[in-house]
Short mmCIF file of C-alpha atoms and ligand atoms in Angstrom, two decimals:
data_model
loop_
_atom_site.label_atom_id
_atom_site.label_comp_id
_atom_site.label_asym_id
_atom_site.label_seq_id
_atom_site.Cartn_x
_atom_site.Cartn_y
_atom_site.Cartn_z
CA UNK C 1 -227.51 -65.03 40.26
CA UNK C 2 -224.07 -65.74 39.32
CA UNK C 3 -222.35 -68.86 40.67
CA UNK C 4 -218.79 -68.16 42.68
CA UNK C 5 -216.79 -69.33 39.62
CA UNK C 6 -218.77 -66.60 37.69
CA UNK C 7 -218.16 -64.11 40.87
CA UNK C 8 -214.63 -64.73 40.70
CA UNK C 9 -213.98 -64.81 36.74
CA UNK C 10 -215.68 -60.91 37.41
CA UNK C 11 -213.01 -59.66 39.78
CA UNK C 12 -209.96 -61.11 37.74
CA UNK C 13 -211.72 -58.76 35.22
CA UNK C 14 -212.00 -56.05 37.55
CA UNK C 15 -208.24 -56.71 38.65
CA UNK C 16 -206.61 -56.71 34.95
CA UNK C 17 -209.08 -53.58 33.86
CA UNK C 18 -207.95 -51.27 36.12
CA UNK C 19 -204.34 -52.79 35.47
CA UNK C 20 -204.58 -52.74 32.07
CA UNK C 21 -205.59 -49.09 31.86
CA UNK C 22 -202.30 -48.18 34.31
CA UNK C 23 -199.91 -49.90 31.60
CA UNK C 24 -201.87 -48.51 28.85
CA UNK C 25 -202.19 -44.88 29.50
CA UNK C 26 -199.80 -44.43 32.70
CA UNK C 27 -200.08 -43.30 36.05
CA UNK C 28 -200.44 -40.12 35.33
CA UNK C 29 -203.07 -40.26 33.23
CA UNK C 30 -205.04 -43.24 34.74
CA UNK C 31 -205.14 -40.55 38.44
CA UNK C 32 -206.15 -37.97 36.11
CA UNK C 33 -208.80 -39.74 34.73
CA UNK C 34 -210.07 -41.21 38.14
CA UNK C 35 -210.49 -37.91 39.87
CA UNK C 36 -212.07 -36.46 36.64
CA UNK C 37 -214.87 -38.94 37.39
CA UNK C 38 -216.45 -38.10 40.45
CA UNK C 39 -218.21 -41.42 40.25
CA UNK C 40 -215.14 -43.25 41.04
CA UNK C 41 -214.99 -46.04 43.74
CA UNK C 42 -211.25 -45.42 44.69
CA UNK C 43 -211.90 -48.54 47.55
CA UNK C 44 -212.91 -50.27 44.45
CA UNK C 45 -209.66 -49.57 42.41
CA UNK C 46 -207.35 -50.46 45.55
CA UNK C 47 -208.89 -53.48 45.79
CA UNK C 48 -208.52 -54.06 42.17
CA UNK C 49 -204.88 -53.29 42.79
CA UNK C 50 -204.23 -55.17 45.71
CA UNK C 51 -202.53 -58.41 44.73
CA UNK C 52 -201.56 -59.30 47.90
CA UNK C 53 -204.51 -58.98 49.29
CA UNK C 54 -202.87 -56.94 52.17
CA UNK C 55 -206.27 -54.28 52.20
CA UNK C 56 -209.21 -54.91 54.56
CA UNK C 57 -212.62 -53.58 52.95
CA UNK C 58 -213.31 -52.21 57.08
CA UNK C 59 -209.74 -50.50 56.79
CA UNK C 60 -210.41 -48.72 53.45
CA UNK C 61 -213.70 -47.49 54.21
CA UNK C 62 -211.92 -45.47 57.76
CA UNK C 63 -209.86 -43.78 55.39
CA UNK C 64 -210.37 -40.31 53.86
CA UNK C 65 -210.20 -39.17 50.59
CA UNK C 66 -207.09 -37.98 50.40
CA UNK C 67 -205.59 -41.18 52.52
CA UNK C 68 -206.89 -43.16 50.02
CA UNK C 69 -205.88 -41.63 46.75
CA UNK C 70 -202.38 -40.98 48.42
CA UNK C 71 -202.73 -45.55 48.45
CA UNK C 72 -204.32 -45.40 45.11
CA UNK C 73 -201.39 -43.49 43.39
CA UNK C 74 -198.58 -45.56 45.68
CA UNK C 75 -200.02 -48.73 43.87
CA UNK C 76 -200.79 -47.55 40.83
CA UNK C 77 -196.78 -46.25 40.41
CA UNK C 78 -195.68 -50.00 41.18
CA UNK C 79 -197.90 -51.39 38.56
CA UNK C 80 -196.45 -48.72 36.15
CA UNK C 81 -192.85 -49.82 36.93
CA UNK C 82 -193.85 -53.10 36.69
CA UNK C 83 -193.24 -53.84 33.09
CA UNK C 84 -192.79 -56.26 30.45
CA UNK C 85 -189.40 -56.31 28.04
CA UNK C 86 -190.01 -55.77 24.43
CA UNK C 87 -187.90 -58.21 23.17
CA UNK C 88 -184.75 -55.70 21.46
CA UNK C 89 -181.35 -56.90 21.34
CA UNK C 90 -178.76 -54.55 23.49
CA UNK C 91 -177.14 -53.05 20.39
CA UNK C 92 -176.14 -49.19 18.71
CA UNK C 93 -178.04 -50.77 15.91
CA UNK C 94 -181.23 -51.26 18.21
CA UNK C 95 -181.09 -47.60 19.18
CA UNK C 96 -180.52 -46.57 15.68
CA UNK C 97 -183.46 -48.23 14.61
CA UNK C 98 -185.89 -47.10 17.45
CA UNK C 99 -184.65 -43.87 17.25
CA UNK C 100 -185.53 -43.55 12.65
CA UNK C 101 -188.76 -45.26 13.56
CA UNK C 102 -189.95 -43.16 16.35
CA UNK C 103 -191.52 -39.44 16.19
CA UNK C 104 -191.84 -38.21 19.68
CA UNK C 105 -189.03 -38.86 22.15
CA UNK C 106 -188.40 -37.98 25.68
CA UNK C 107 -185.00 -37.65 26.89
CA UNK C 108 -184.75 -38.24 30.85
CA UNK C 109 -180.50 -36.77 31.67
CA UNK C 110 -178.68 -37.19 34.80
CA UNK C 111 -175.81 -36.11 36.59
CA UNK C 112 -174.19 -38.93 34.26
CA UNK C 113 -173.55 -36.55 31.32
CA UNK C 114 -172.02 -34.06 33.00
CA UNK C 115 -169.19 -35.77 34.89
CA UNK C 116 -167.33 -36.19 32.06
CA UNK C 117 -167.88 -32.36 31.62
CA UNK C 118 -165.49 -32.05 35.33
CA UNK C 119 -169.13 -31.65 36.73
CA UNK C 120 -169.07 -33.74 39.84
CA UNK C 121 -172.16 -36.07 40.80
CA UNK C 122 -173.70 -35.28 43.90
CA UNK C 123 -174.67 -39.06 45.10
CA UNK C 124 -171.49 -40.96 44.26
CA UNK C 125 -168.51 -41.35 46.25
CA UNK C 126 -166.05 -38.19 46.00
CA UNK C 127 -169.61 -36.66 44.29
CA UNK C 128 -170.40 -33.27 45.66
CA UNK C 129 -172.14 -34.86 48.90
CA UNK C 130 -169.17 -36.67 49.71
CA UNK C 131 -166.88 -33.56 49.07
CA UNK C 132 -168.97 -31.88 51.88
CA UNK C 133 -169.03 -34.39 54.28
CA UNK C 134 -165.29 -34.58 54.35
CA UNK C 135 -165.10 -30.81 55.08
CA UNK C 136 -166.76 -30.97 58.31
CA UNK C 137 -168.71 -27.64 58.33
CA UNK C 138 -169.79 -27.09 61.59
CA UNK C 139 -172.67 -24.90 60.32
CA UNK C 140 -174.26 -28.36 59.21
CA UNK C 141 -174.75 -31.87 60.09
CA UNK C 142 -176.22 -33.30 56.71
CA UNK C 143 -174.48 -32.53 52.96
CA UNK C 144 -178.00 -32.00 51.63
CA UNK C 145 -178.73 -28.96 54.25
CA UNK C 146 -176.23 -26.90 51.83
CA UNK C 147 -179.19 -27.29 50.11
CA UNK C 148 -182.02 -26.21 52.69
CA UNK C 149 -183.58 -22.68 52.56
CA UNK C 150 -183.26 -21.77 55.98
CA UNK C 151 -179.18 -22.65 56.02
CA UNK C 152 -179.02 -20.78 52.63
CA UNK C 153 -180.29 -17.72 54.55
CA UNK C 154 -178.16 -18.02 57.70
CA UNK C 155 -174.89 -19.77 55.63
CA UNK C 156 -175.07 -17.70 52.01
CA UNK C 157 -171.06 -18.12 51.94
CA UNK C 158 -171.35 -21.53 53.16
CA UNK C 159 -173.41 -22.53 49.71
CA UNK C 160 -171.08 -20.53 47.74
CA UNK C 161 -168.44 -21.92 48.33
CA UNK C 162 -169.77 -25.18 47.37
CA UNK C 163 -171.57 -23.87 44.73
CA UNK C 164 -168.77 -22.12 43.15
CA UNK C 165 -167.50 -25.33 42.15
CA UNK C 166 -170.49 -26.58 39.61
CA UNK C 167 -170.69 -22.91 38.59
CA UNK C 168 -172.14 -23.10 34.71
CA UNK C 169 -169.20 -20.32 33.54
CA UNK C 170 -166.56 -22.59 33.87
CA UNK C 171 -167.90 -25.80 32.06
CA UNK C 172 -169.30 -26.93 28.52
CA UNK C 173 -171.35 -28.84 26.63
CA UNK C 174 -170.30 -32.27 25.90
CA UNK C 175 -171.37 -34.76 23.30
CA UNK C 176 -174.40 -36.47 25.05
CA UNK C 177 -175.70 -32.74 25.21
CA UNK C 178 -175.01 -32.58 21.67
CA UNK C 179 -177.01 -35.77 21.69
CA UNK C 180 -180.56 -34.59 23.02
CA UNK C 181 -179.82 -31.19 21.02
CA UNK C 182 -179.48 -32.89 17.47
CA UNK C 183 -182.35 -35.37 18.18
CA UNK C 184 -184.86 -33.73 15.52
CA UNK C 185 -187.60 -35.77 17.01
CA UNK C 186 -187.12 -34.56 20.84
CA UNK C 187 -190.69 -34.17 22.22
CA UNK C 188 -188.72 -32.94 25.55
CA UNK C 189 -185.73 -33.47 27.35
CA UNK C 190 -186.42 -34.12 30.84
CA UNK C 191 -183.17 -32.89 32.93
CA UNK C 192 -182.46 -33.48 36.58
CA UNK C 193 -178.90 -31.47 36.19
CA UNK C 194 -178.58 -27.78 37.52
CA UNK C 195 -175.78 -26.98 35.49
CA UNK C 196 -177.96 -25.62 32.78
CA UNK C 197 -175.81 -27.30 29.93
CA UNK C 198 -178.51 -28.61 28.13
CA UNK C 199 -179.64 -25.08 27.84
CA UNK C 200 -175.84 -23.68 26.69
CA UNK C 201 -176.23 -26.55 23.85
CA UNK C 202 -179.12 -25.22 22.75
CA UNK C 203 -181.98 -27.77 23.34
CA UNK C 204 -185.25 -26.32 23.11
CA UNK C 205 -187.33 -28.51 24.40
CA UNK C 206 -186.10 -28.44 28.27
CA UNK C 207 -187.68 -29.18 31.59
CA UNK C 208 -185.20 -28.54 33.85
CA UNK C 209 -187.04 -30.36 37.10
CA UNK C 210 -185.31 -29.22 39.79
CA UNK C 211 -184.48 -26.01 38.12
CA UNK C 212 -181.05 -23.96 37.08
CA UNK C 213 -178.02 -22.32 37.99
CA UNK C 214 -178.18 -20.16 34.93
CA UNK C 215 -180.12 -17.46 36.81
CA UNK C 216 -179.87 -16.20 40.36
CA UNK C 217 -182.73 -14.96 41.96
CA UNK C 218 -183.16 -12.05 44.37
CA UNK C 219 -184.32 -13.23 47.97
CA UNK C 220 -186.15 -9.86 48.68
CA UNK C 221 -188.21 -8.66 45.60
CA UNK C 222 -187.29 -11.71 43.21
CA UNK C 223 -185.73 -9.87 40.12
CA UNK C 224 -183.69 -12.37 37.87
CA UNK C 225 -179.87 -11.91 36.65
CA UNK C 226 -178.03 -14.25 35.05
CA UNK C 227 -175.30 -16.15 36.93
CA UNK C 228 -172.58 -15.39 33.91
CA UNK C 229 -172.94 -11.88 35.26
CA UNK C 230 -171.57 -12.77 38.91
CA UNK C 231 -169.24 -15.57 38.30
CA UNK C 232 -166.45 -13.48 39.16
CA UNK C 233 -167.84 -12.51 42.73
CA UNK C 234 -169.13 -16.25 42.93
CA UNK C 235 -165.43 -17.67 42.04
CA UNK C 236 -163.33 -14.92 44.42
CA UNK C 237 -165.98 -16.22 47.24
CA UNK C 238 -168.34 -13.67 48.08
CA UNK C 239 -172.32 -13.61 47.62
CA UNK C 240 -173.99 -11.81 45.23
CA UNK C 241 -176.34 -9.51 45.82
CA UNK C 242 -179.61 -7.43 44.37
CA UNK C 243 -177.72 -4.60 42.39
CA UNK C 244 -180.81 -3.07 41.03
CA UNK C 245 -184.31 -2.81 43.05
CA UNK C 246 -182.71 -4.06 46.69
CA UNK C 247 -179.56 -1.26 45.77
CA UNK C 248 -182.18 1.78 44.66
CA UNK C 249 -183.95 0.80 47.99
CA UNK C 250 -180.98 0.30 49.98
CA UNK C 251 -179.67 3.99 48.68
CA UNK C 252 -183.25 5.71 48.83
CA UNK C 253 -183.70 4.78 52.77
CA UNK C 254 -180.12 5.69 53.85
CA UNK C 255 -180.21 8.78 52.17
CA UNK C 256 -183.60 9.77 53.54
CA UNK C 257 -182.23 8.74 57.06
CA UNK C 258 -179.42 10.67 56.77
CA UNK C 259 -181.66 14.04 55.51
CA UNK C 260 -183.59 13.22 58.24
CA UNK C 261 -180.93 13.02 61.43
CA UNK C 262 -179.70 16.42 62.81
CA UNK C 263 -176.47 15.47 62.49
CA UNK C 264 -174.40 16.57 59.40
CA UNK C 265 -173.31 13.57 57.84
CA UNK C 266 -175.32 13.96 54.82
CA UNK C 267 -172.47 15.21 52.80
CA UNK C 268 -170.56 12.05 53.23
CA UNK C 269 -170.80 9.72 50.54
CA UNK C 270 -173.15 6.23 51.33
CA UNK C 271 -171.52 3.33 52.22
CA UNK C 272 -172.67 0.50 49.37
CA UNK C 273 -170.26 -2.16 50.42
CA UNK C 274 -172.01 -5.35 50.62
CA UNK C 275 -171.76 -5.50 53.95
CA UNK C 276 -172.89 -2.11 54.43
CA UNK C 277 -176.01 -3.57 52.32
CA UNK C 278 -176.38 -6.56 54.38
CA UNK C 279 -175.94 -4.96 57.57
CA UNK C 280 -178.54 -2.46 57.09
CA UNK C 281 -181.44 -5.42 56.00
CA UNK C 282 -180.07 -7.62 58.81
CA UNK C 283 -180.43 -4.67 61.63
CA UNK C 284 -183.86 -4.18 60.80
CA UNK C 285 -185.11 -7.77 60.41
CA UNK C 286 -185.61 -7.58 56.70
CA UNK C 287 -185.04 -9.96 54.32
CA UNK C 288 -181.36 -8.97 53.23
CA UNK C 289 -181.25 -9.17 49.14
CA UNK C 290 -178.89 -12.21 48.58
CA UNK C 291 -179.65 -13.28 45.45
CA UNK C 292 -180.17 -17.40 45.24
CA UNK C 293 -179.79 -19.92 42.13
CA UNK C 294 -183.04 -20.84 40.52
CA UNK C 295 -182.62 -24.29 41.28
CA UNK C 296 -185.13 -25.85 43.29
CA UNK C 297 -184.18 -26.34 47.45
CA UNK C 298 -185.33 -29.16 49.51
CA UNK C 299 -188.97 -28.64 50.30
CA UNK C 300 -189.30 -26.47 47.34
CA UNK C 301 -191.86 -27.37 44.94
CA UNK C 302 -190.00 -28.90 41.80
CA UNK C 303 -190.98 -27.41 38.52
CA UNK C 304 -194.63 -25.84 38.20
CA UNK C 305 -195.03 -27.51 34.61
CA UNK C 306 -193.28 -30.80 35.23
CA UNK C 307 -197.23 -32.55 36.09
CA UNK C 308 -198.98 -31.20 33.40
CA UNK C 309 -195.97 -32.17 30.75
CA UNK C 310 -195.87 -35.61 31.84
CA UNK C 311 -199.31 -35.66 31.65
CA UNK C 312 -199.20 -34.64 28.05
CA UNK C 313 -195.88 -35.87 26.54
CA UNK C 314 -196.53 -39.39 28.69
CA UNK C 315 -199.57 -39.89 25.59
CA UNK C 316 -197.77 -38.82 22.90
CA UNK C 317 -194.22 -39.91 23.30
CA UNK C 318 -193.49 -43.22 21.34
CA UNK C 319 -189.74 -43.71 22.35
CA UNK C 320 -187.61 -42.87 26.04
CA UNK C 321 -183.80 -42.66 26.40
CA UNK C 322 -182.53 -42.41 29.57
CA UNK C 323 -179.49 -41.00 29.94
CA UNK C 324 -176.72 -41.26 32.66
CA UNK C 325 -179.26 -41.13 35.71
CA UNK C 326 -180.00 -43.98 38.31
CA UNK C 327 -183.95 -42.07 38.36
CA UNK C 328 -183.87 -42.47 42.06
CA UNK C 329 -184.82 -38.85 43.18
CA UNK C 330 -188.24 -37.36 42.91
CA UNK C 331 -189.48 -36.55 40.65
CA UNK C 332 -188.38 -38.51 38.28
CA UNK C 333 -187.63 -41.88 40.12
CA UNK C 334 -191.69 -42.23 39.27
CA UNK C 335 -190.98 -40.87 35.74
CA UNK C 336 -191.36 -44.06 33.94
CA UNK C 337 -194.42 -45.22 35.89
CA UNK C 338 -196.77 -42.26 33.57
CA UNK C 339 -195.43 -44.10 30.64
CA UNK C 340 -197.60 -45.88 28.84
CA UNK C 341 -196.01 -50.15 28.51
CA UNK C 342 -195.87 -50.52 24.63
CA UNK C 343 -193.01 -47.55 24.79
CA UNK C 344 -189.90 -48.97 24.04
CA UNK C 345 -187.49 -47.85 26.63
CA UNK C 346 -183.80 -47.33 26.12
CA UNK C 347 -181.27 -47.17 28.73
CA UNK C 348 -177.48 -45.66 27.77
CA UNK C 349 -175.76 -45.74 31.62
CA UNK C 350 -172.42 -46.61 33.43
CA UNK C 351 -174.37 -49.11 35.34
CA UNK C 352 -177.93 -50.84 35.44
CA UNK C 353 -180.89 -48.40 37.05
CA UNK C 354 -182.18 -50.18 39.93
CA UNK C 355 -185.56 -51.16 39.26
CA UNK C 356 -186.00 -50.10 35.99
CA UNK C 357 -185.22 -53.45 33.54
CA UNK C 358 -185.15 -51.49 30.25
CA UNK C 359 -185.98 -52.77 26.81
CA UNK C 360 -182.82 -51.47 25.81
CA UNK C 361 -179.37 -50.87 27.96
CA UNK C 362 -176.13 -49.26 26.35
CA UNK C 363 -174.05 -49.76 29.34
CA UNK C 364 -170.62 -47.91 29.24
CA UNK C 365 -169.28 -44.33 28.99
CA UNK C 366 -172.06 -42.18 27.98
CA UNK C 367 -169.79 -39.72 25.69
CA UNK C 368 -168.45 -42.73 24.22
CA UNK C 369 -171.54 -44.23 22.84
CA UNK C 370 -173.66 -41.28 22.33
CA UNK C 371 -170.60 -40.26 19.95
CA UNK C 372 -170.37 -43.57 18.25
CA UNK C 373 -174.33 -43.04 17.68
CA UNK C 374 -174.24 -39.64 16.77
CA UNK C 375 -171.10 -40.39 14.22
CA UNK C 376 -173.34 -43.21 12.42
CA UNK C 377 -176.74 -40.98 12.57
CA UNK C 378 -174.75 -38.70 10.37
CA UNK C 379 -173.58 -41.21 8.22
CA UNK C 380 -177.67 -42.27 7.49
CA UNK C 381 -178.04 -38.82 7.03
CA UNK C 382 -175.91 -38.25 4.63
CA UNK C 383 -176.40 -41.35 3.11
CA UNK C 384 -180.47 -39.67 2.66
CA UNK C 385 -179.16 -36.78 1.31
CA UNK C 386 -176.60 -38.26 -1.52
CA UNK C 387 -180.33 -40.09 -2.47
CA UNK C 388 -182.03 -37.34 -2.81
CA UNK C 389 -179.40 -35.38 -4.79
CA UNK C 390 -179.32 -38.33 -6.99
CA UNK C 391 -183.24 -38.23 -7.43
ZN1 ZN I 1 -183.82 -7.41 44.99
#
């Protein structure tokens, strides 16, 4: 029988095991491995969670399965964010030396690399939301509804003409995208941006989470084209539309109608105006074949690999840069919850990122210090290669 001072040295045990596993291995991975199991005791590992002692044993045991790993994972992602500095000066020499010492790193970008770009932010004031608000469109009551499905599918011209402006033709590459695409040692870059620069720059290693304006996608039987090829009808204010499968239909069905009537209109030629198009869906209740960006709408599932990546990089990444994002939207405002404490994280930003005290933090114009970084990476390189010549 074990005395209470016994009883109680067990449940500290308890408490820092199942906490310790969180900041070794992440959130990610510590869920992953909890449902594996199917032994689990998931009232167990809330209470070994709950350091307020806010949880009731009667309360937990009402709850179902899915109420209480929905608690388990809410917890868990505090006590990931919850970390301890590694004790690195704030300096480009820092950065330098994480980045030559490290093998794997992930690259988390924001709408902070882009602005610089003439890309505007969507969040901050005169950003994209604020741009909308001041129009007053009286086909919406909230900026974010431009980017709803079912106002996309009455308002097509409505997101257009908001879209036009962060079309990808008109804008390039800057030097933080320079940045993640000369990093030899990316494991992945990790971009919330839609403006598909990353992927103009040439970085291999993308996950764009909530998807990309480089491609449009057809509403009505989903074929692909890339935005470059409508930027014109984008930019003069129209809506692009299905101009292969969606067309052949359209074409097929009118002229079948039309061999069909009695009347003899068959010799005139068929109307393919888009609003001939359009009409001719919308009359009949169909899905008319606008085509949409492949970025990801609100209450759209975000990217179908981001869970499994995280998953994986999360164990094998051994340095993070974060890079001109304040992490607060899903998913990534859990992002650095999955990673495991003893990677060093580095922070290069305008400002701080709330809740997020980084082992690193470059604060200041992003271009401006990824440049200064990128300028002296060469000069090590170079440096290297003069060596080896000499050898
Ligand atoms: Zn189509």
């Amino acid at each position: 029988m074990l005395d209470v001072d016994d009883q109680r040295s067990d449940e500290e045990k308890s408490v820092n095991e199942t906490t310790r596993m969180i900041r070794e291995i992440g959130v990610a991975n510590f869920l992953k491995r909890v449902y594996d199991d199917e032994a689990a005791d998931l009232c167990q590992l809330l209470r070994d969670l709950d350091k307020d002692h806010k949880l009731t044993p009667t309360g937990l045991e009402k709850k179902s399965q899915l109420q209480l790993k929905q608690m388990l994972k809410r917890k868990a992602v505090i006590i990931g964010k919850q970390r301890k500095n590694i004790s690195i000066p704030n300096t480009h020499d820092a950065v330098l030396g994480l980045l030559s010492a490290s093998s794997n790193i992930l690259i988390v970008s924001g709408a902070g690399i882009s602005v610089n770009r003439g890309i505007p932010d969507f969040r901050s004031p005169d950003g994209i939301y604020d741009q909308i608000r001041r129009c007053n469109y009286p086909e919406i009551d909230e900026p974010e509804q431009i980017f709803d499905m079912a106002t996309f599918v009455a308002h097509p011209k409505l997101f257009y003409s908001v879209a036009k402006k962060i079309l990808p033709t008109h804008f390039q590459p800057g030097p933080a995208h320079c940045f993640v695409k000369d990093n030899n040692k990316l494991l992945r870059n990790y971009t919330q941006n839609i403006d598909s620069l990353e992927r103009k720059a040439g970085v291999d290693r993308l996950l764009e989470c909530h998807g990309s304006f480089a491609f449009l996608e057809c509403l009505r039987c989903s074929a692909k084209y890339n935005t470059d090829d409508f930027a014109q009808t984008i930019t003069d204010g129209g809506v692009p539309l299905c101009t292969e499968r969606c067309m052949k239909e359209y074409r097929r069905r009118r002229k079948k109608r039309k061999s069909d009537s009695i009347d003899n209109s068959a010799a005139t030629s068929l109307d393919v105006s888009d609003q001939a198009v359009v009409a001719f869906f919308d009359t009949r209740n169909e899905v008319i074949p606008y085509l949409k960006p492949t970025i990801t709408f609100f209450g759209e599932d975000v990217h179908s690999d981001y869970e499994q990546r995280v998953l994986d990089d999360s164990q094998v990444a051994d340095l993070i840069i974060v890079l001109g994002t304040s992490m607060s939207v899903a998913p990534i405002s859990e992002f650095i919850s999955h990673i495991p404490h003893k990677v060093p994280i580095v922070v290069i930003n305008k400002t701080p990122i709330k809740g997020l005290d980084p082992d690193v933090f470059l604060q200041g114009d992003i271009d401006v210090i990824v440049s200064e970084l990128l300028v002296r990476m060469n000069d090590v390189k170079e440096e290297e290669d003069k060596k080896k010549c000499i050898v």
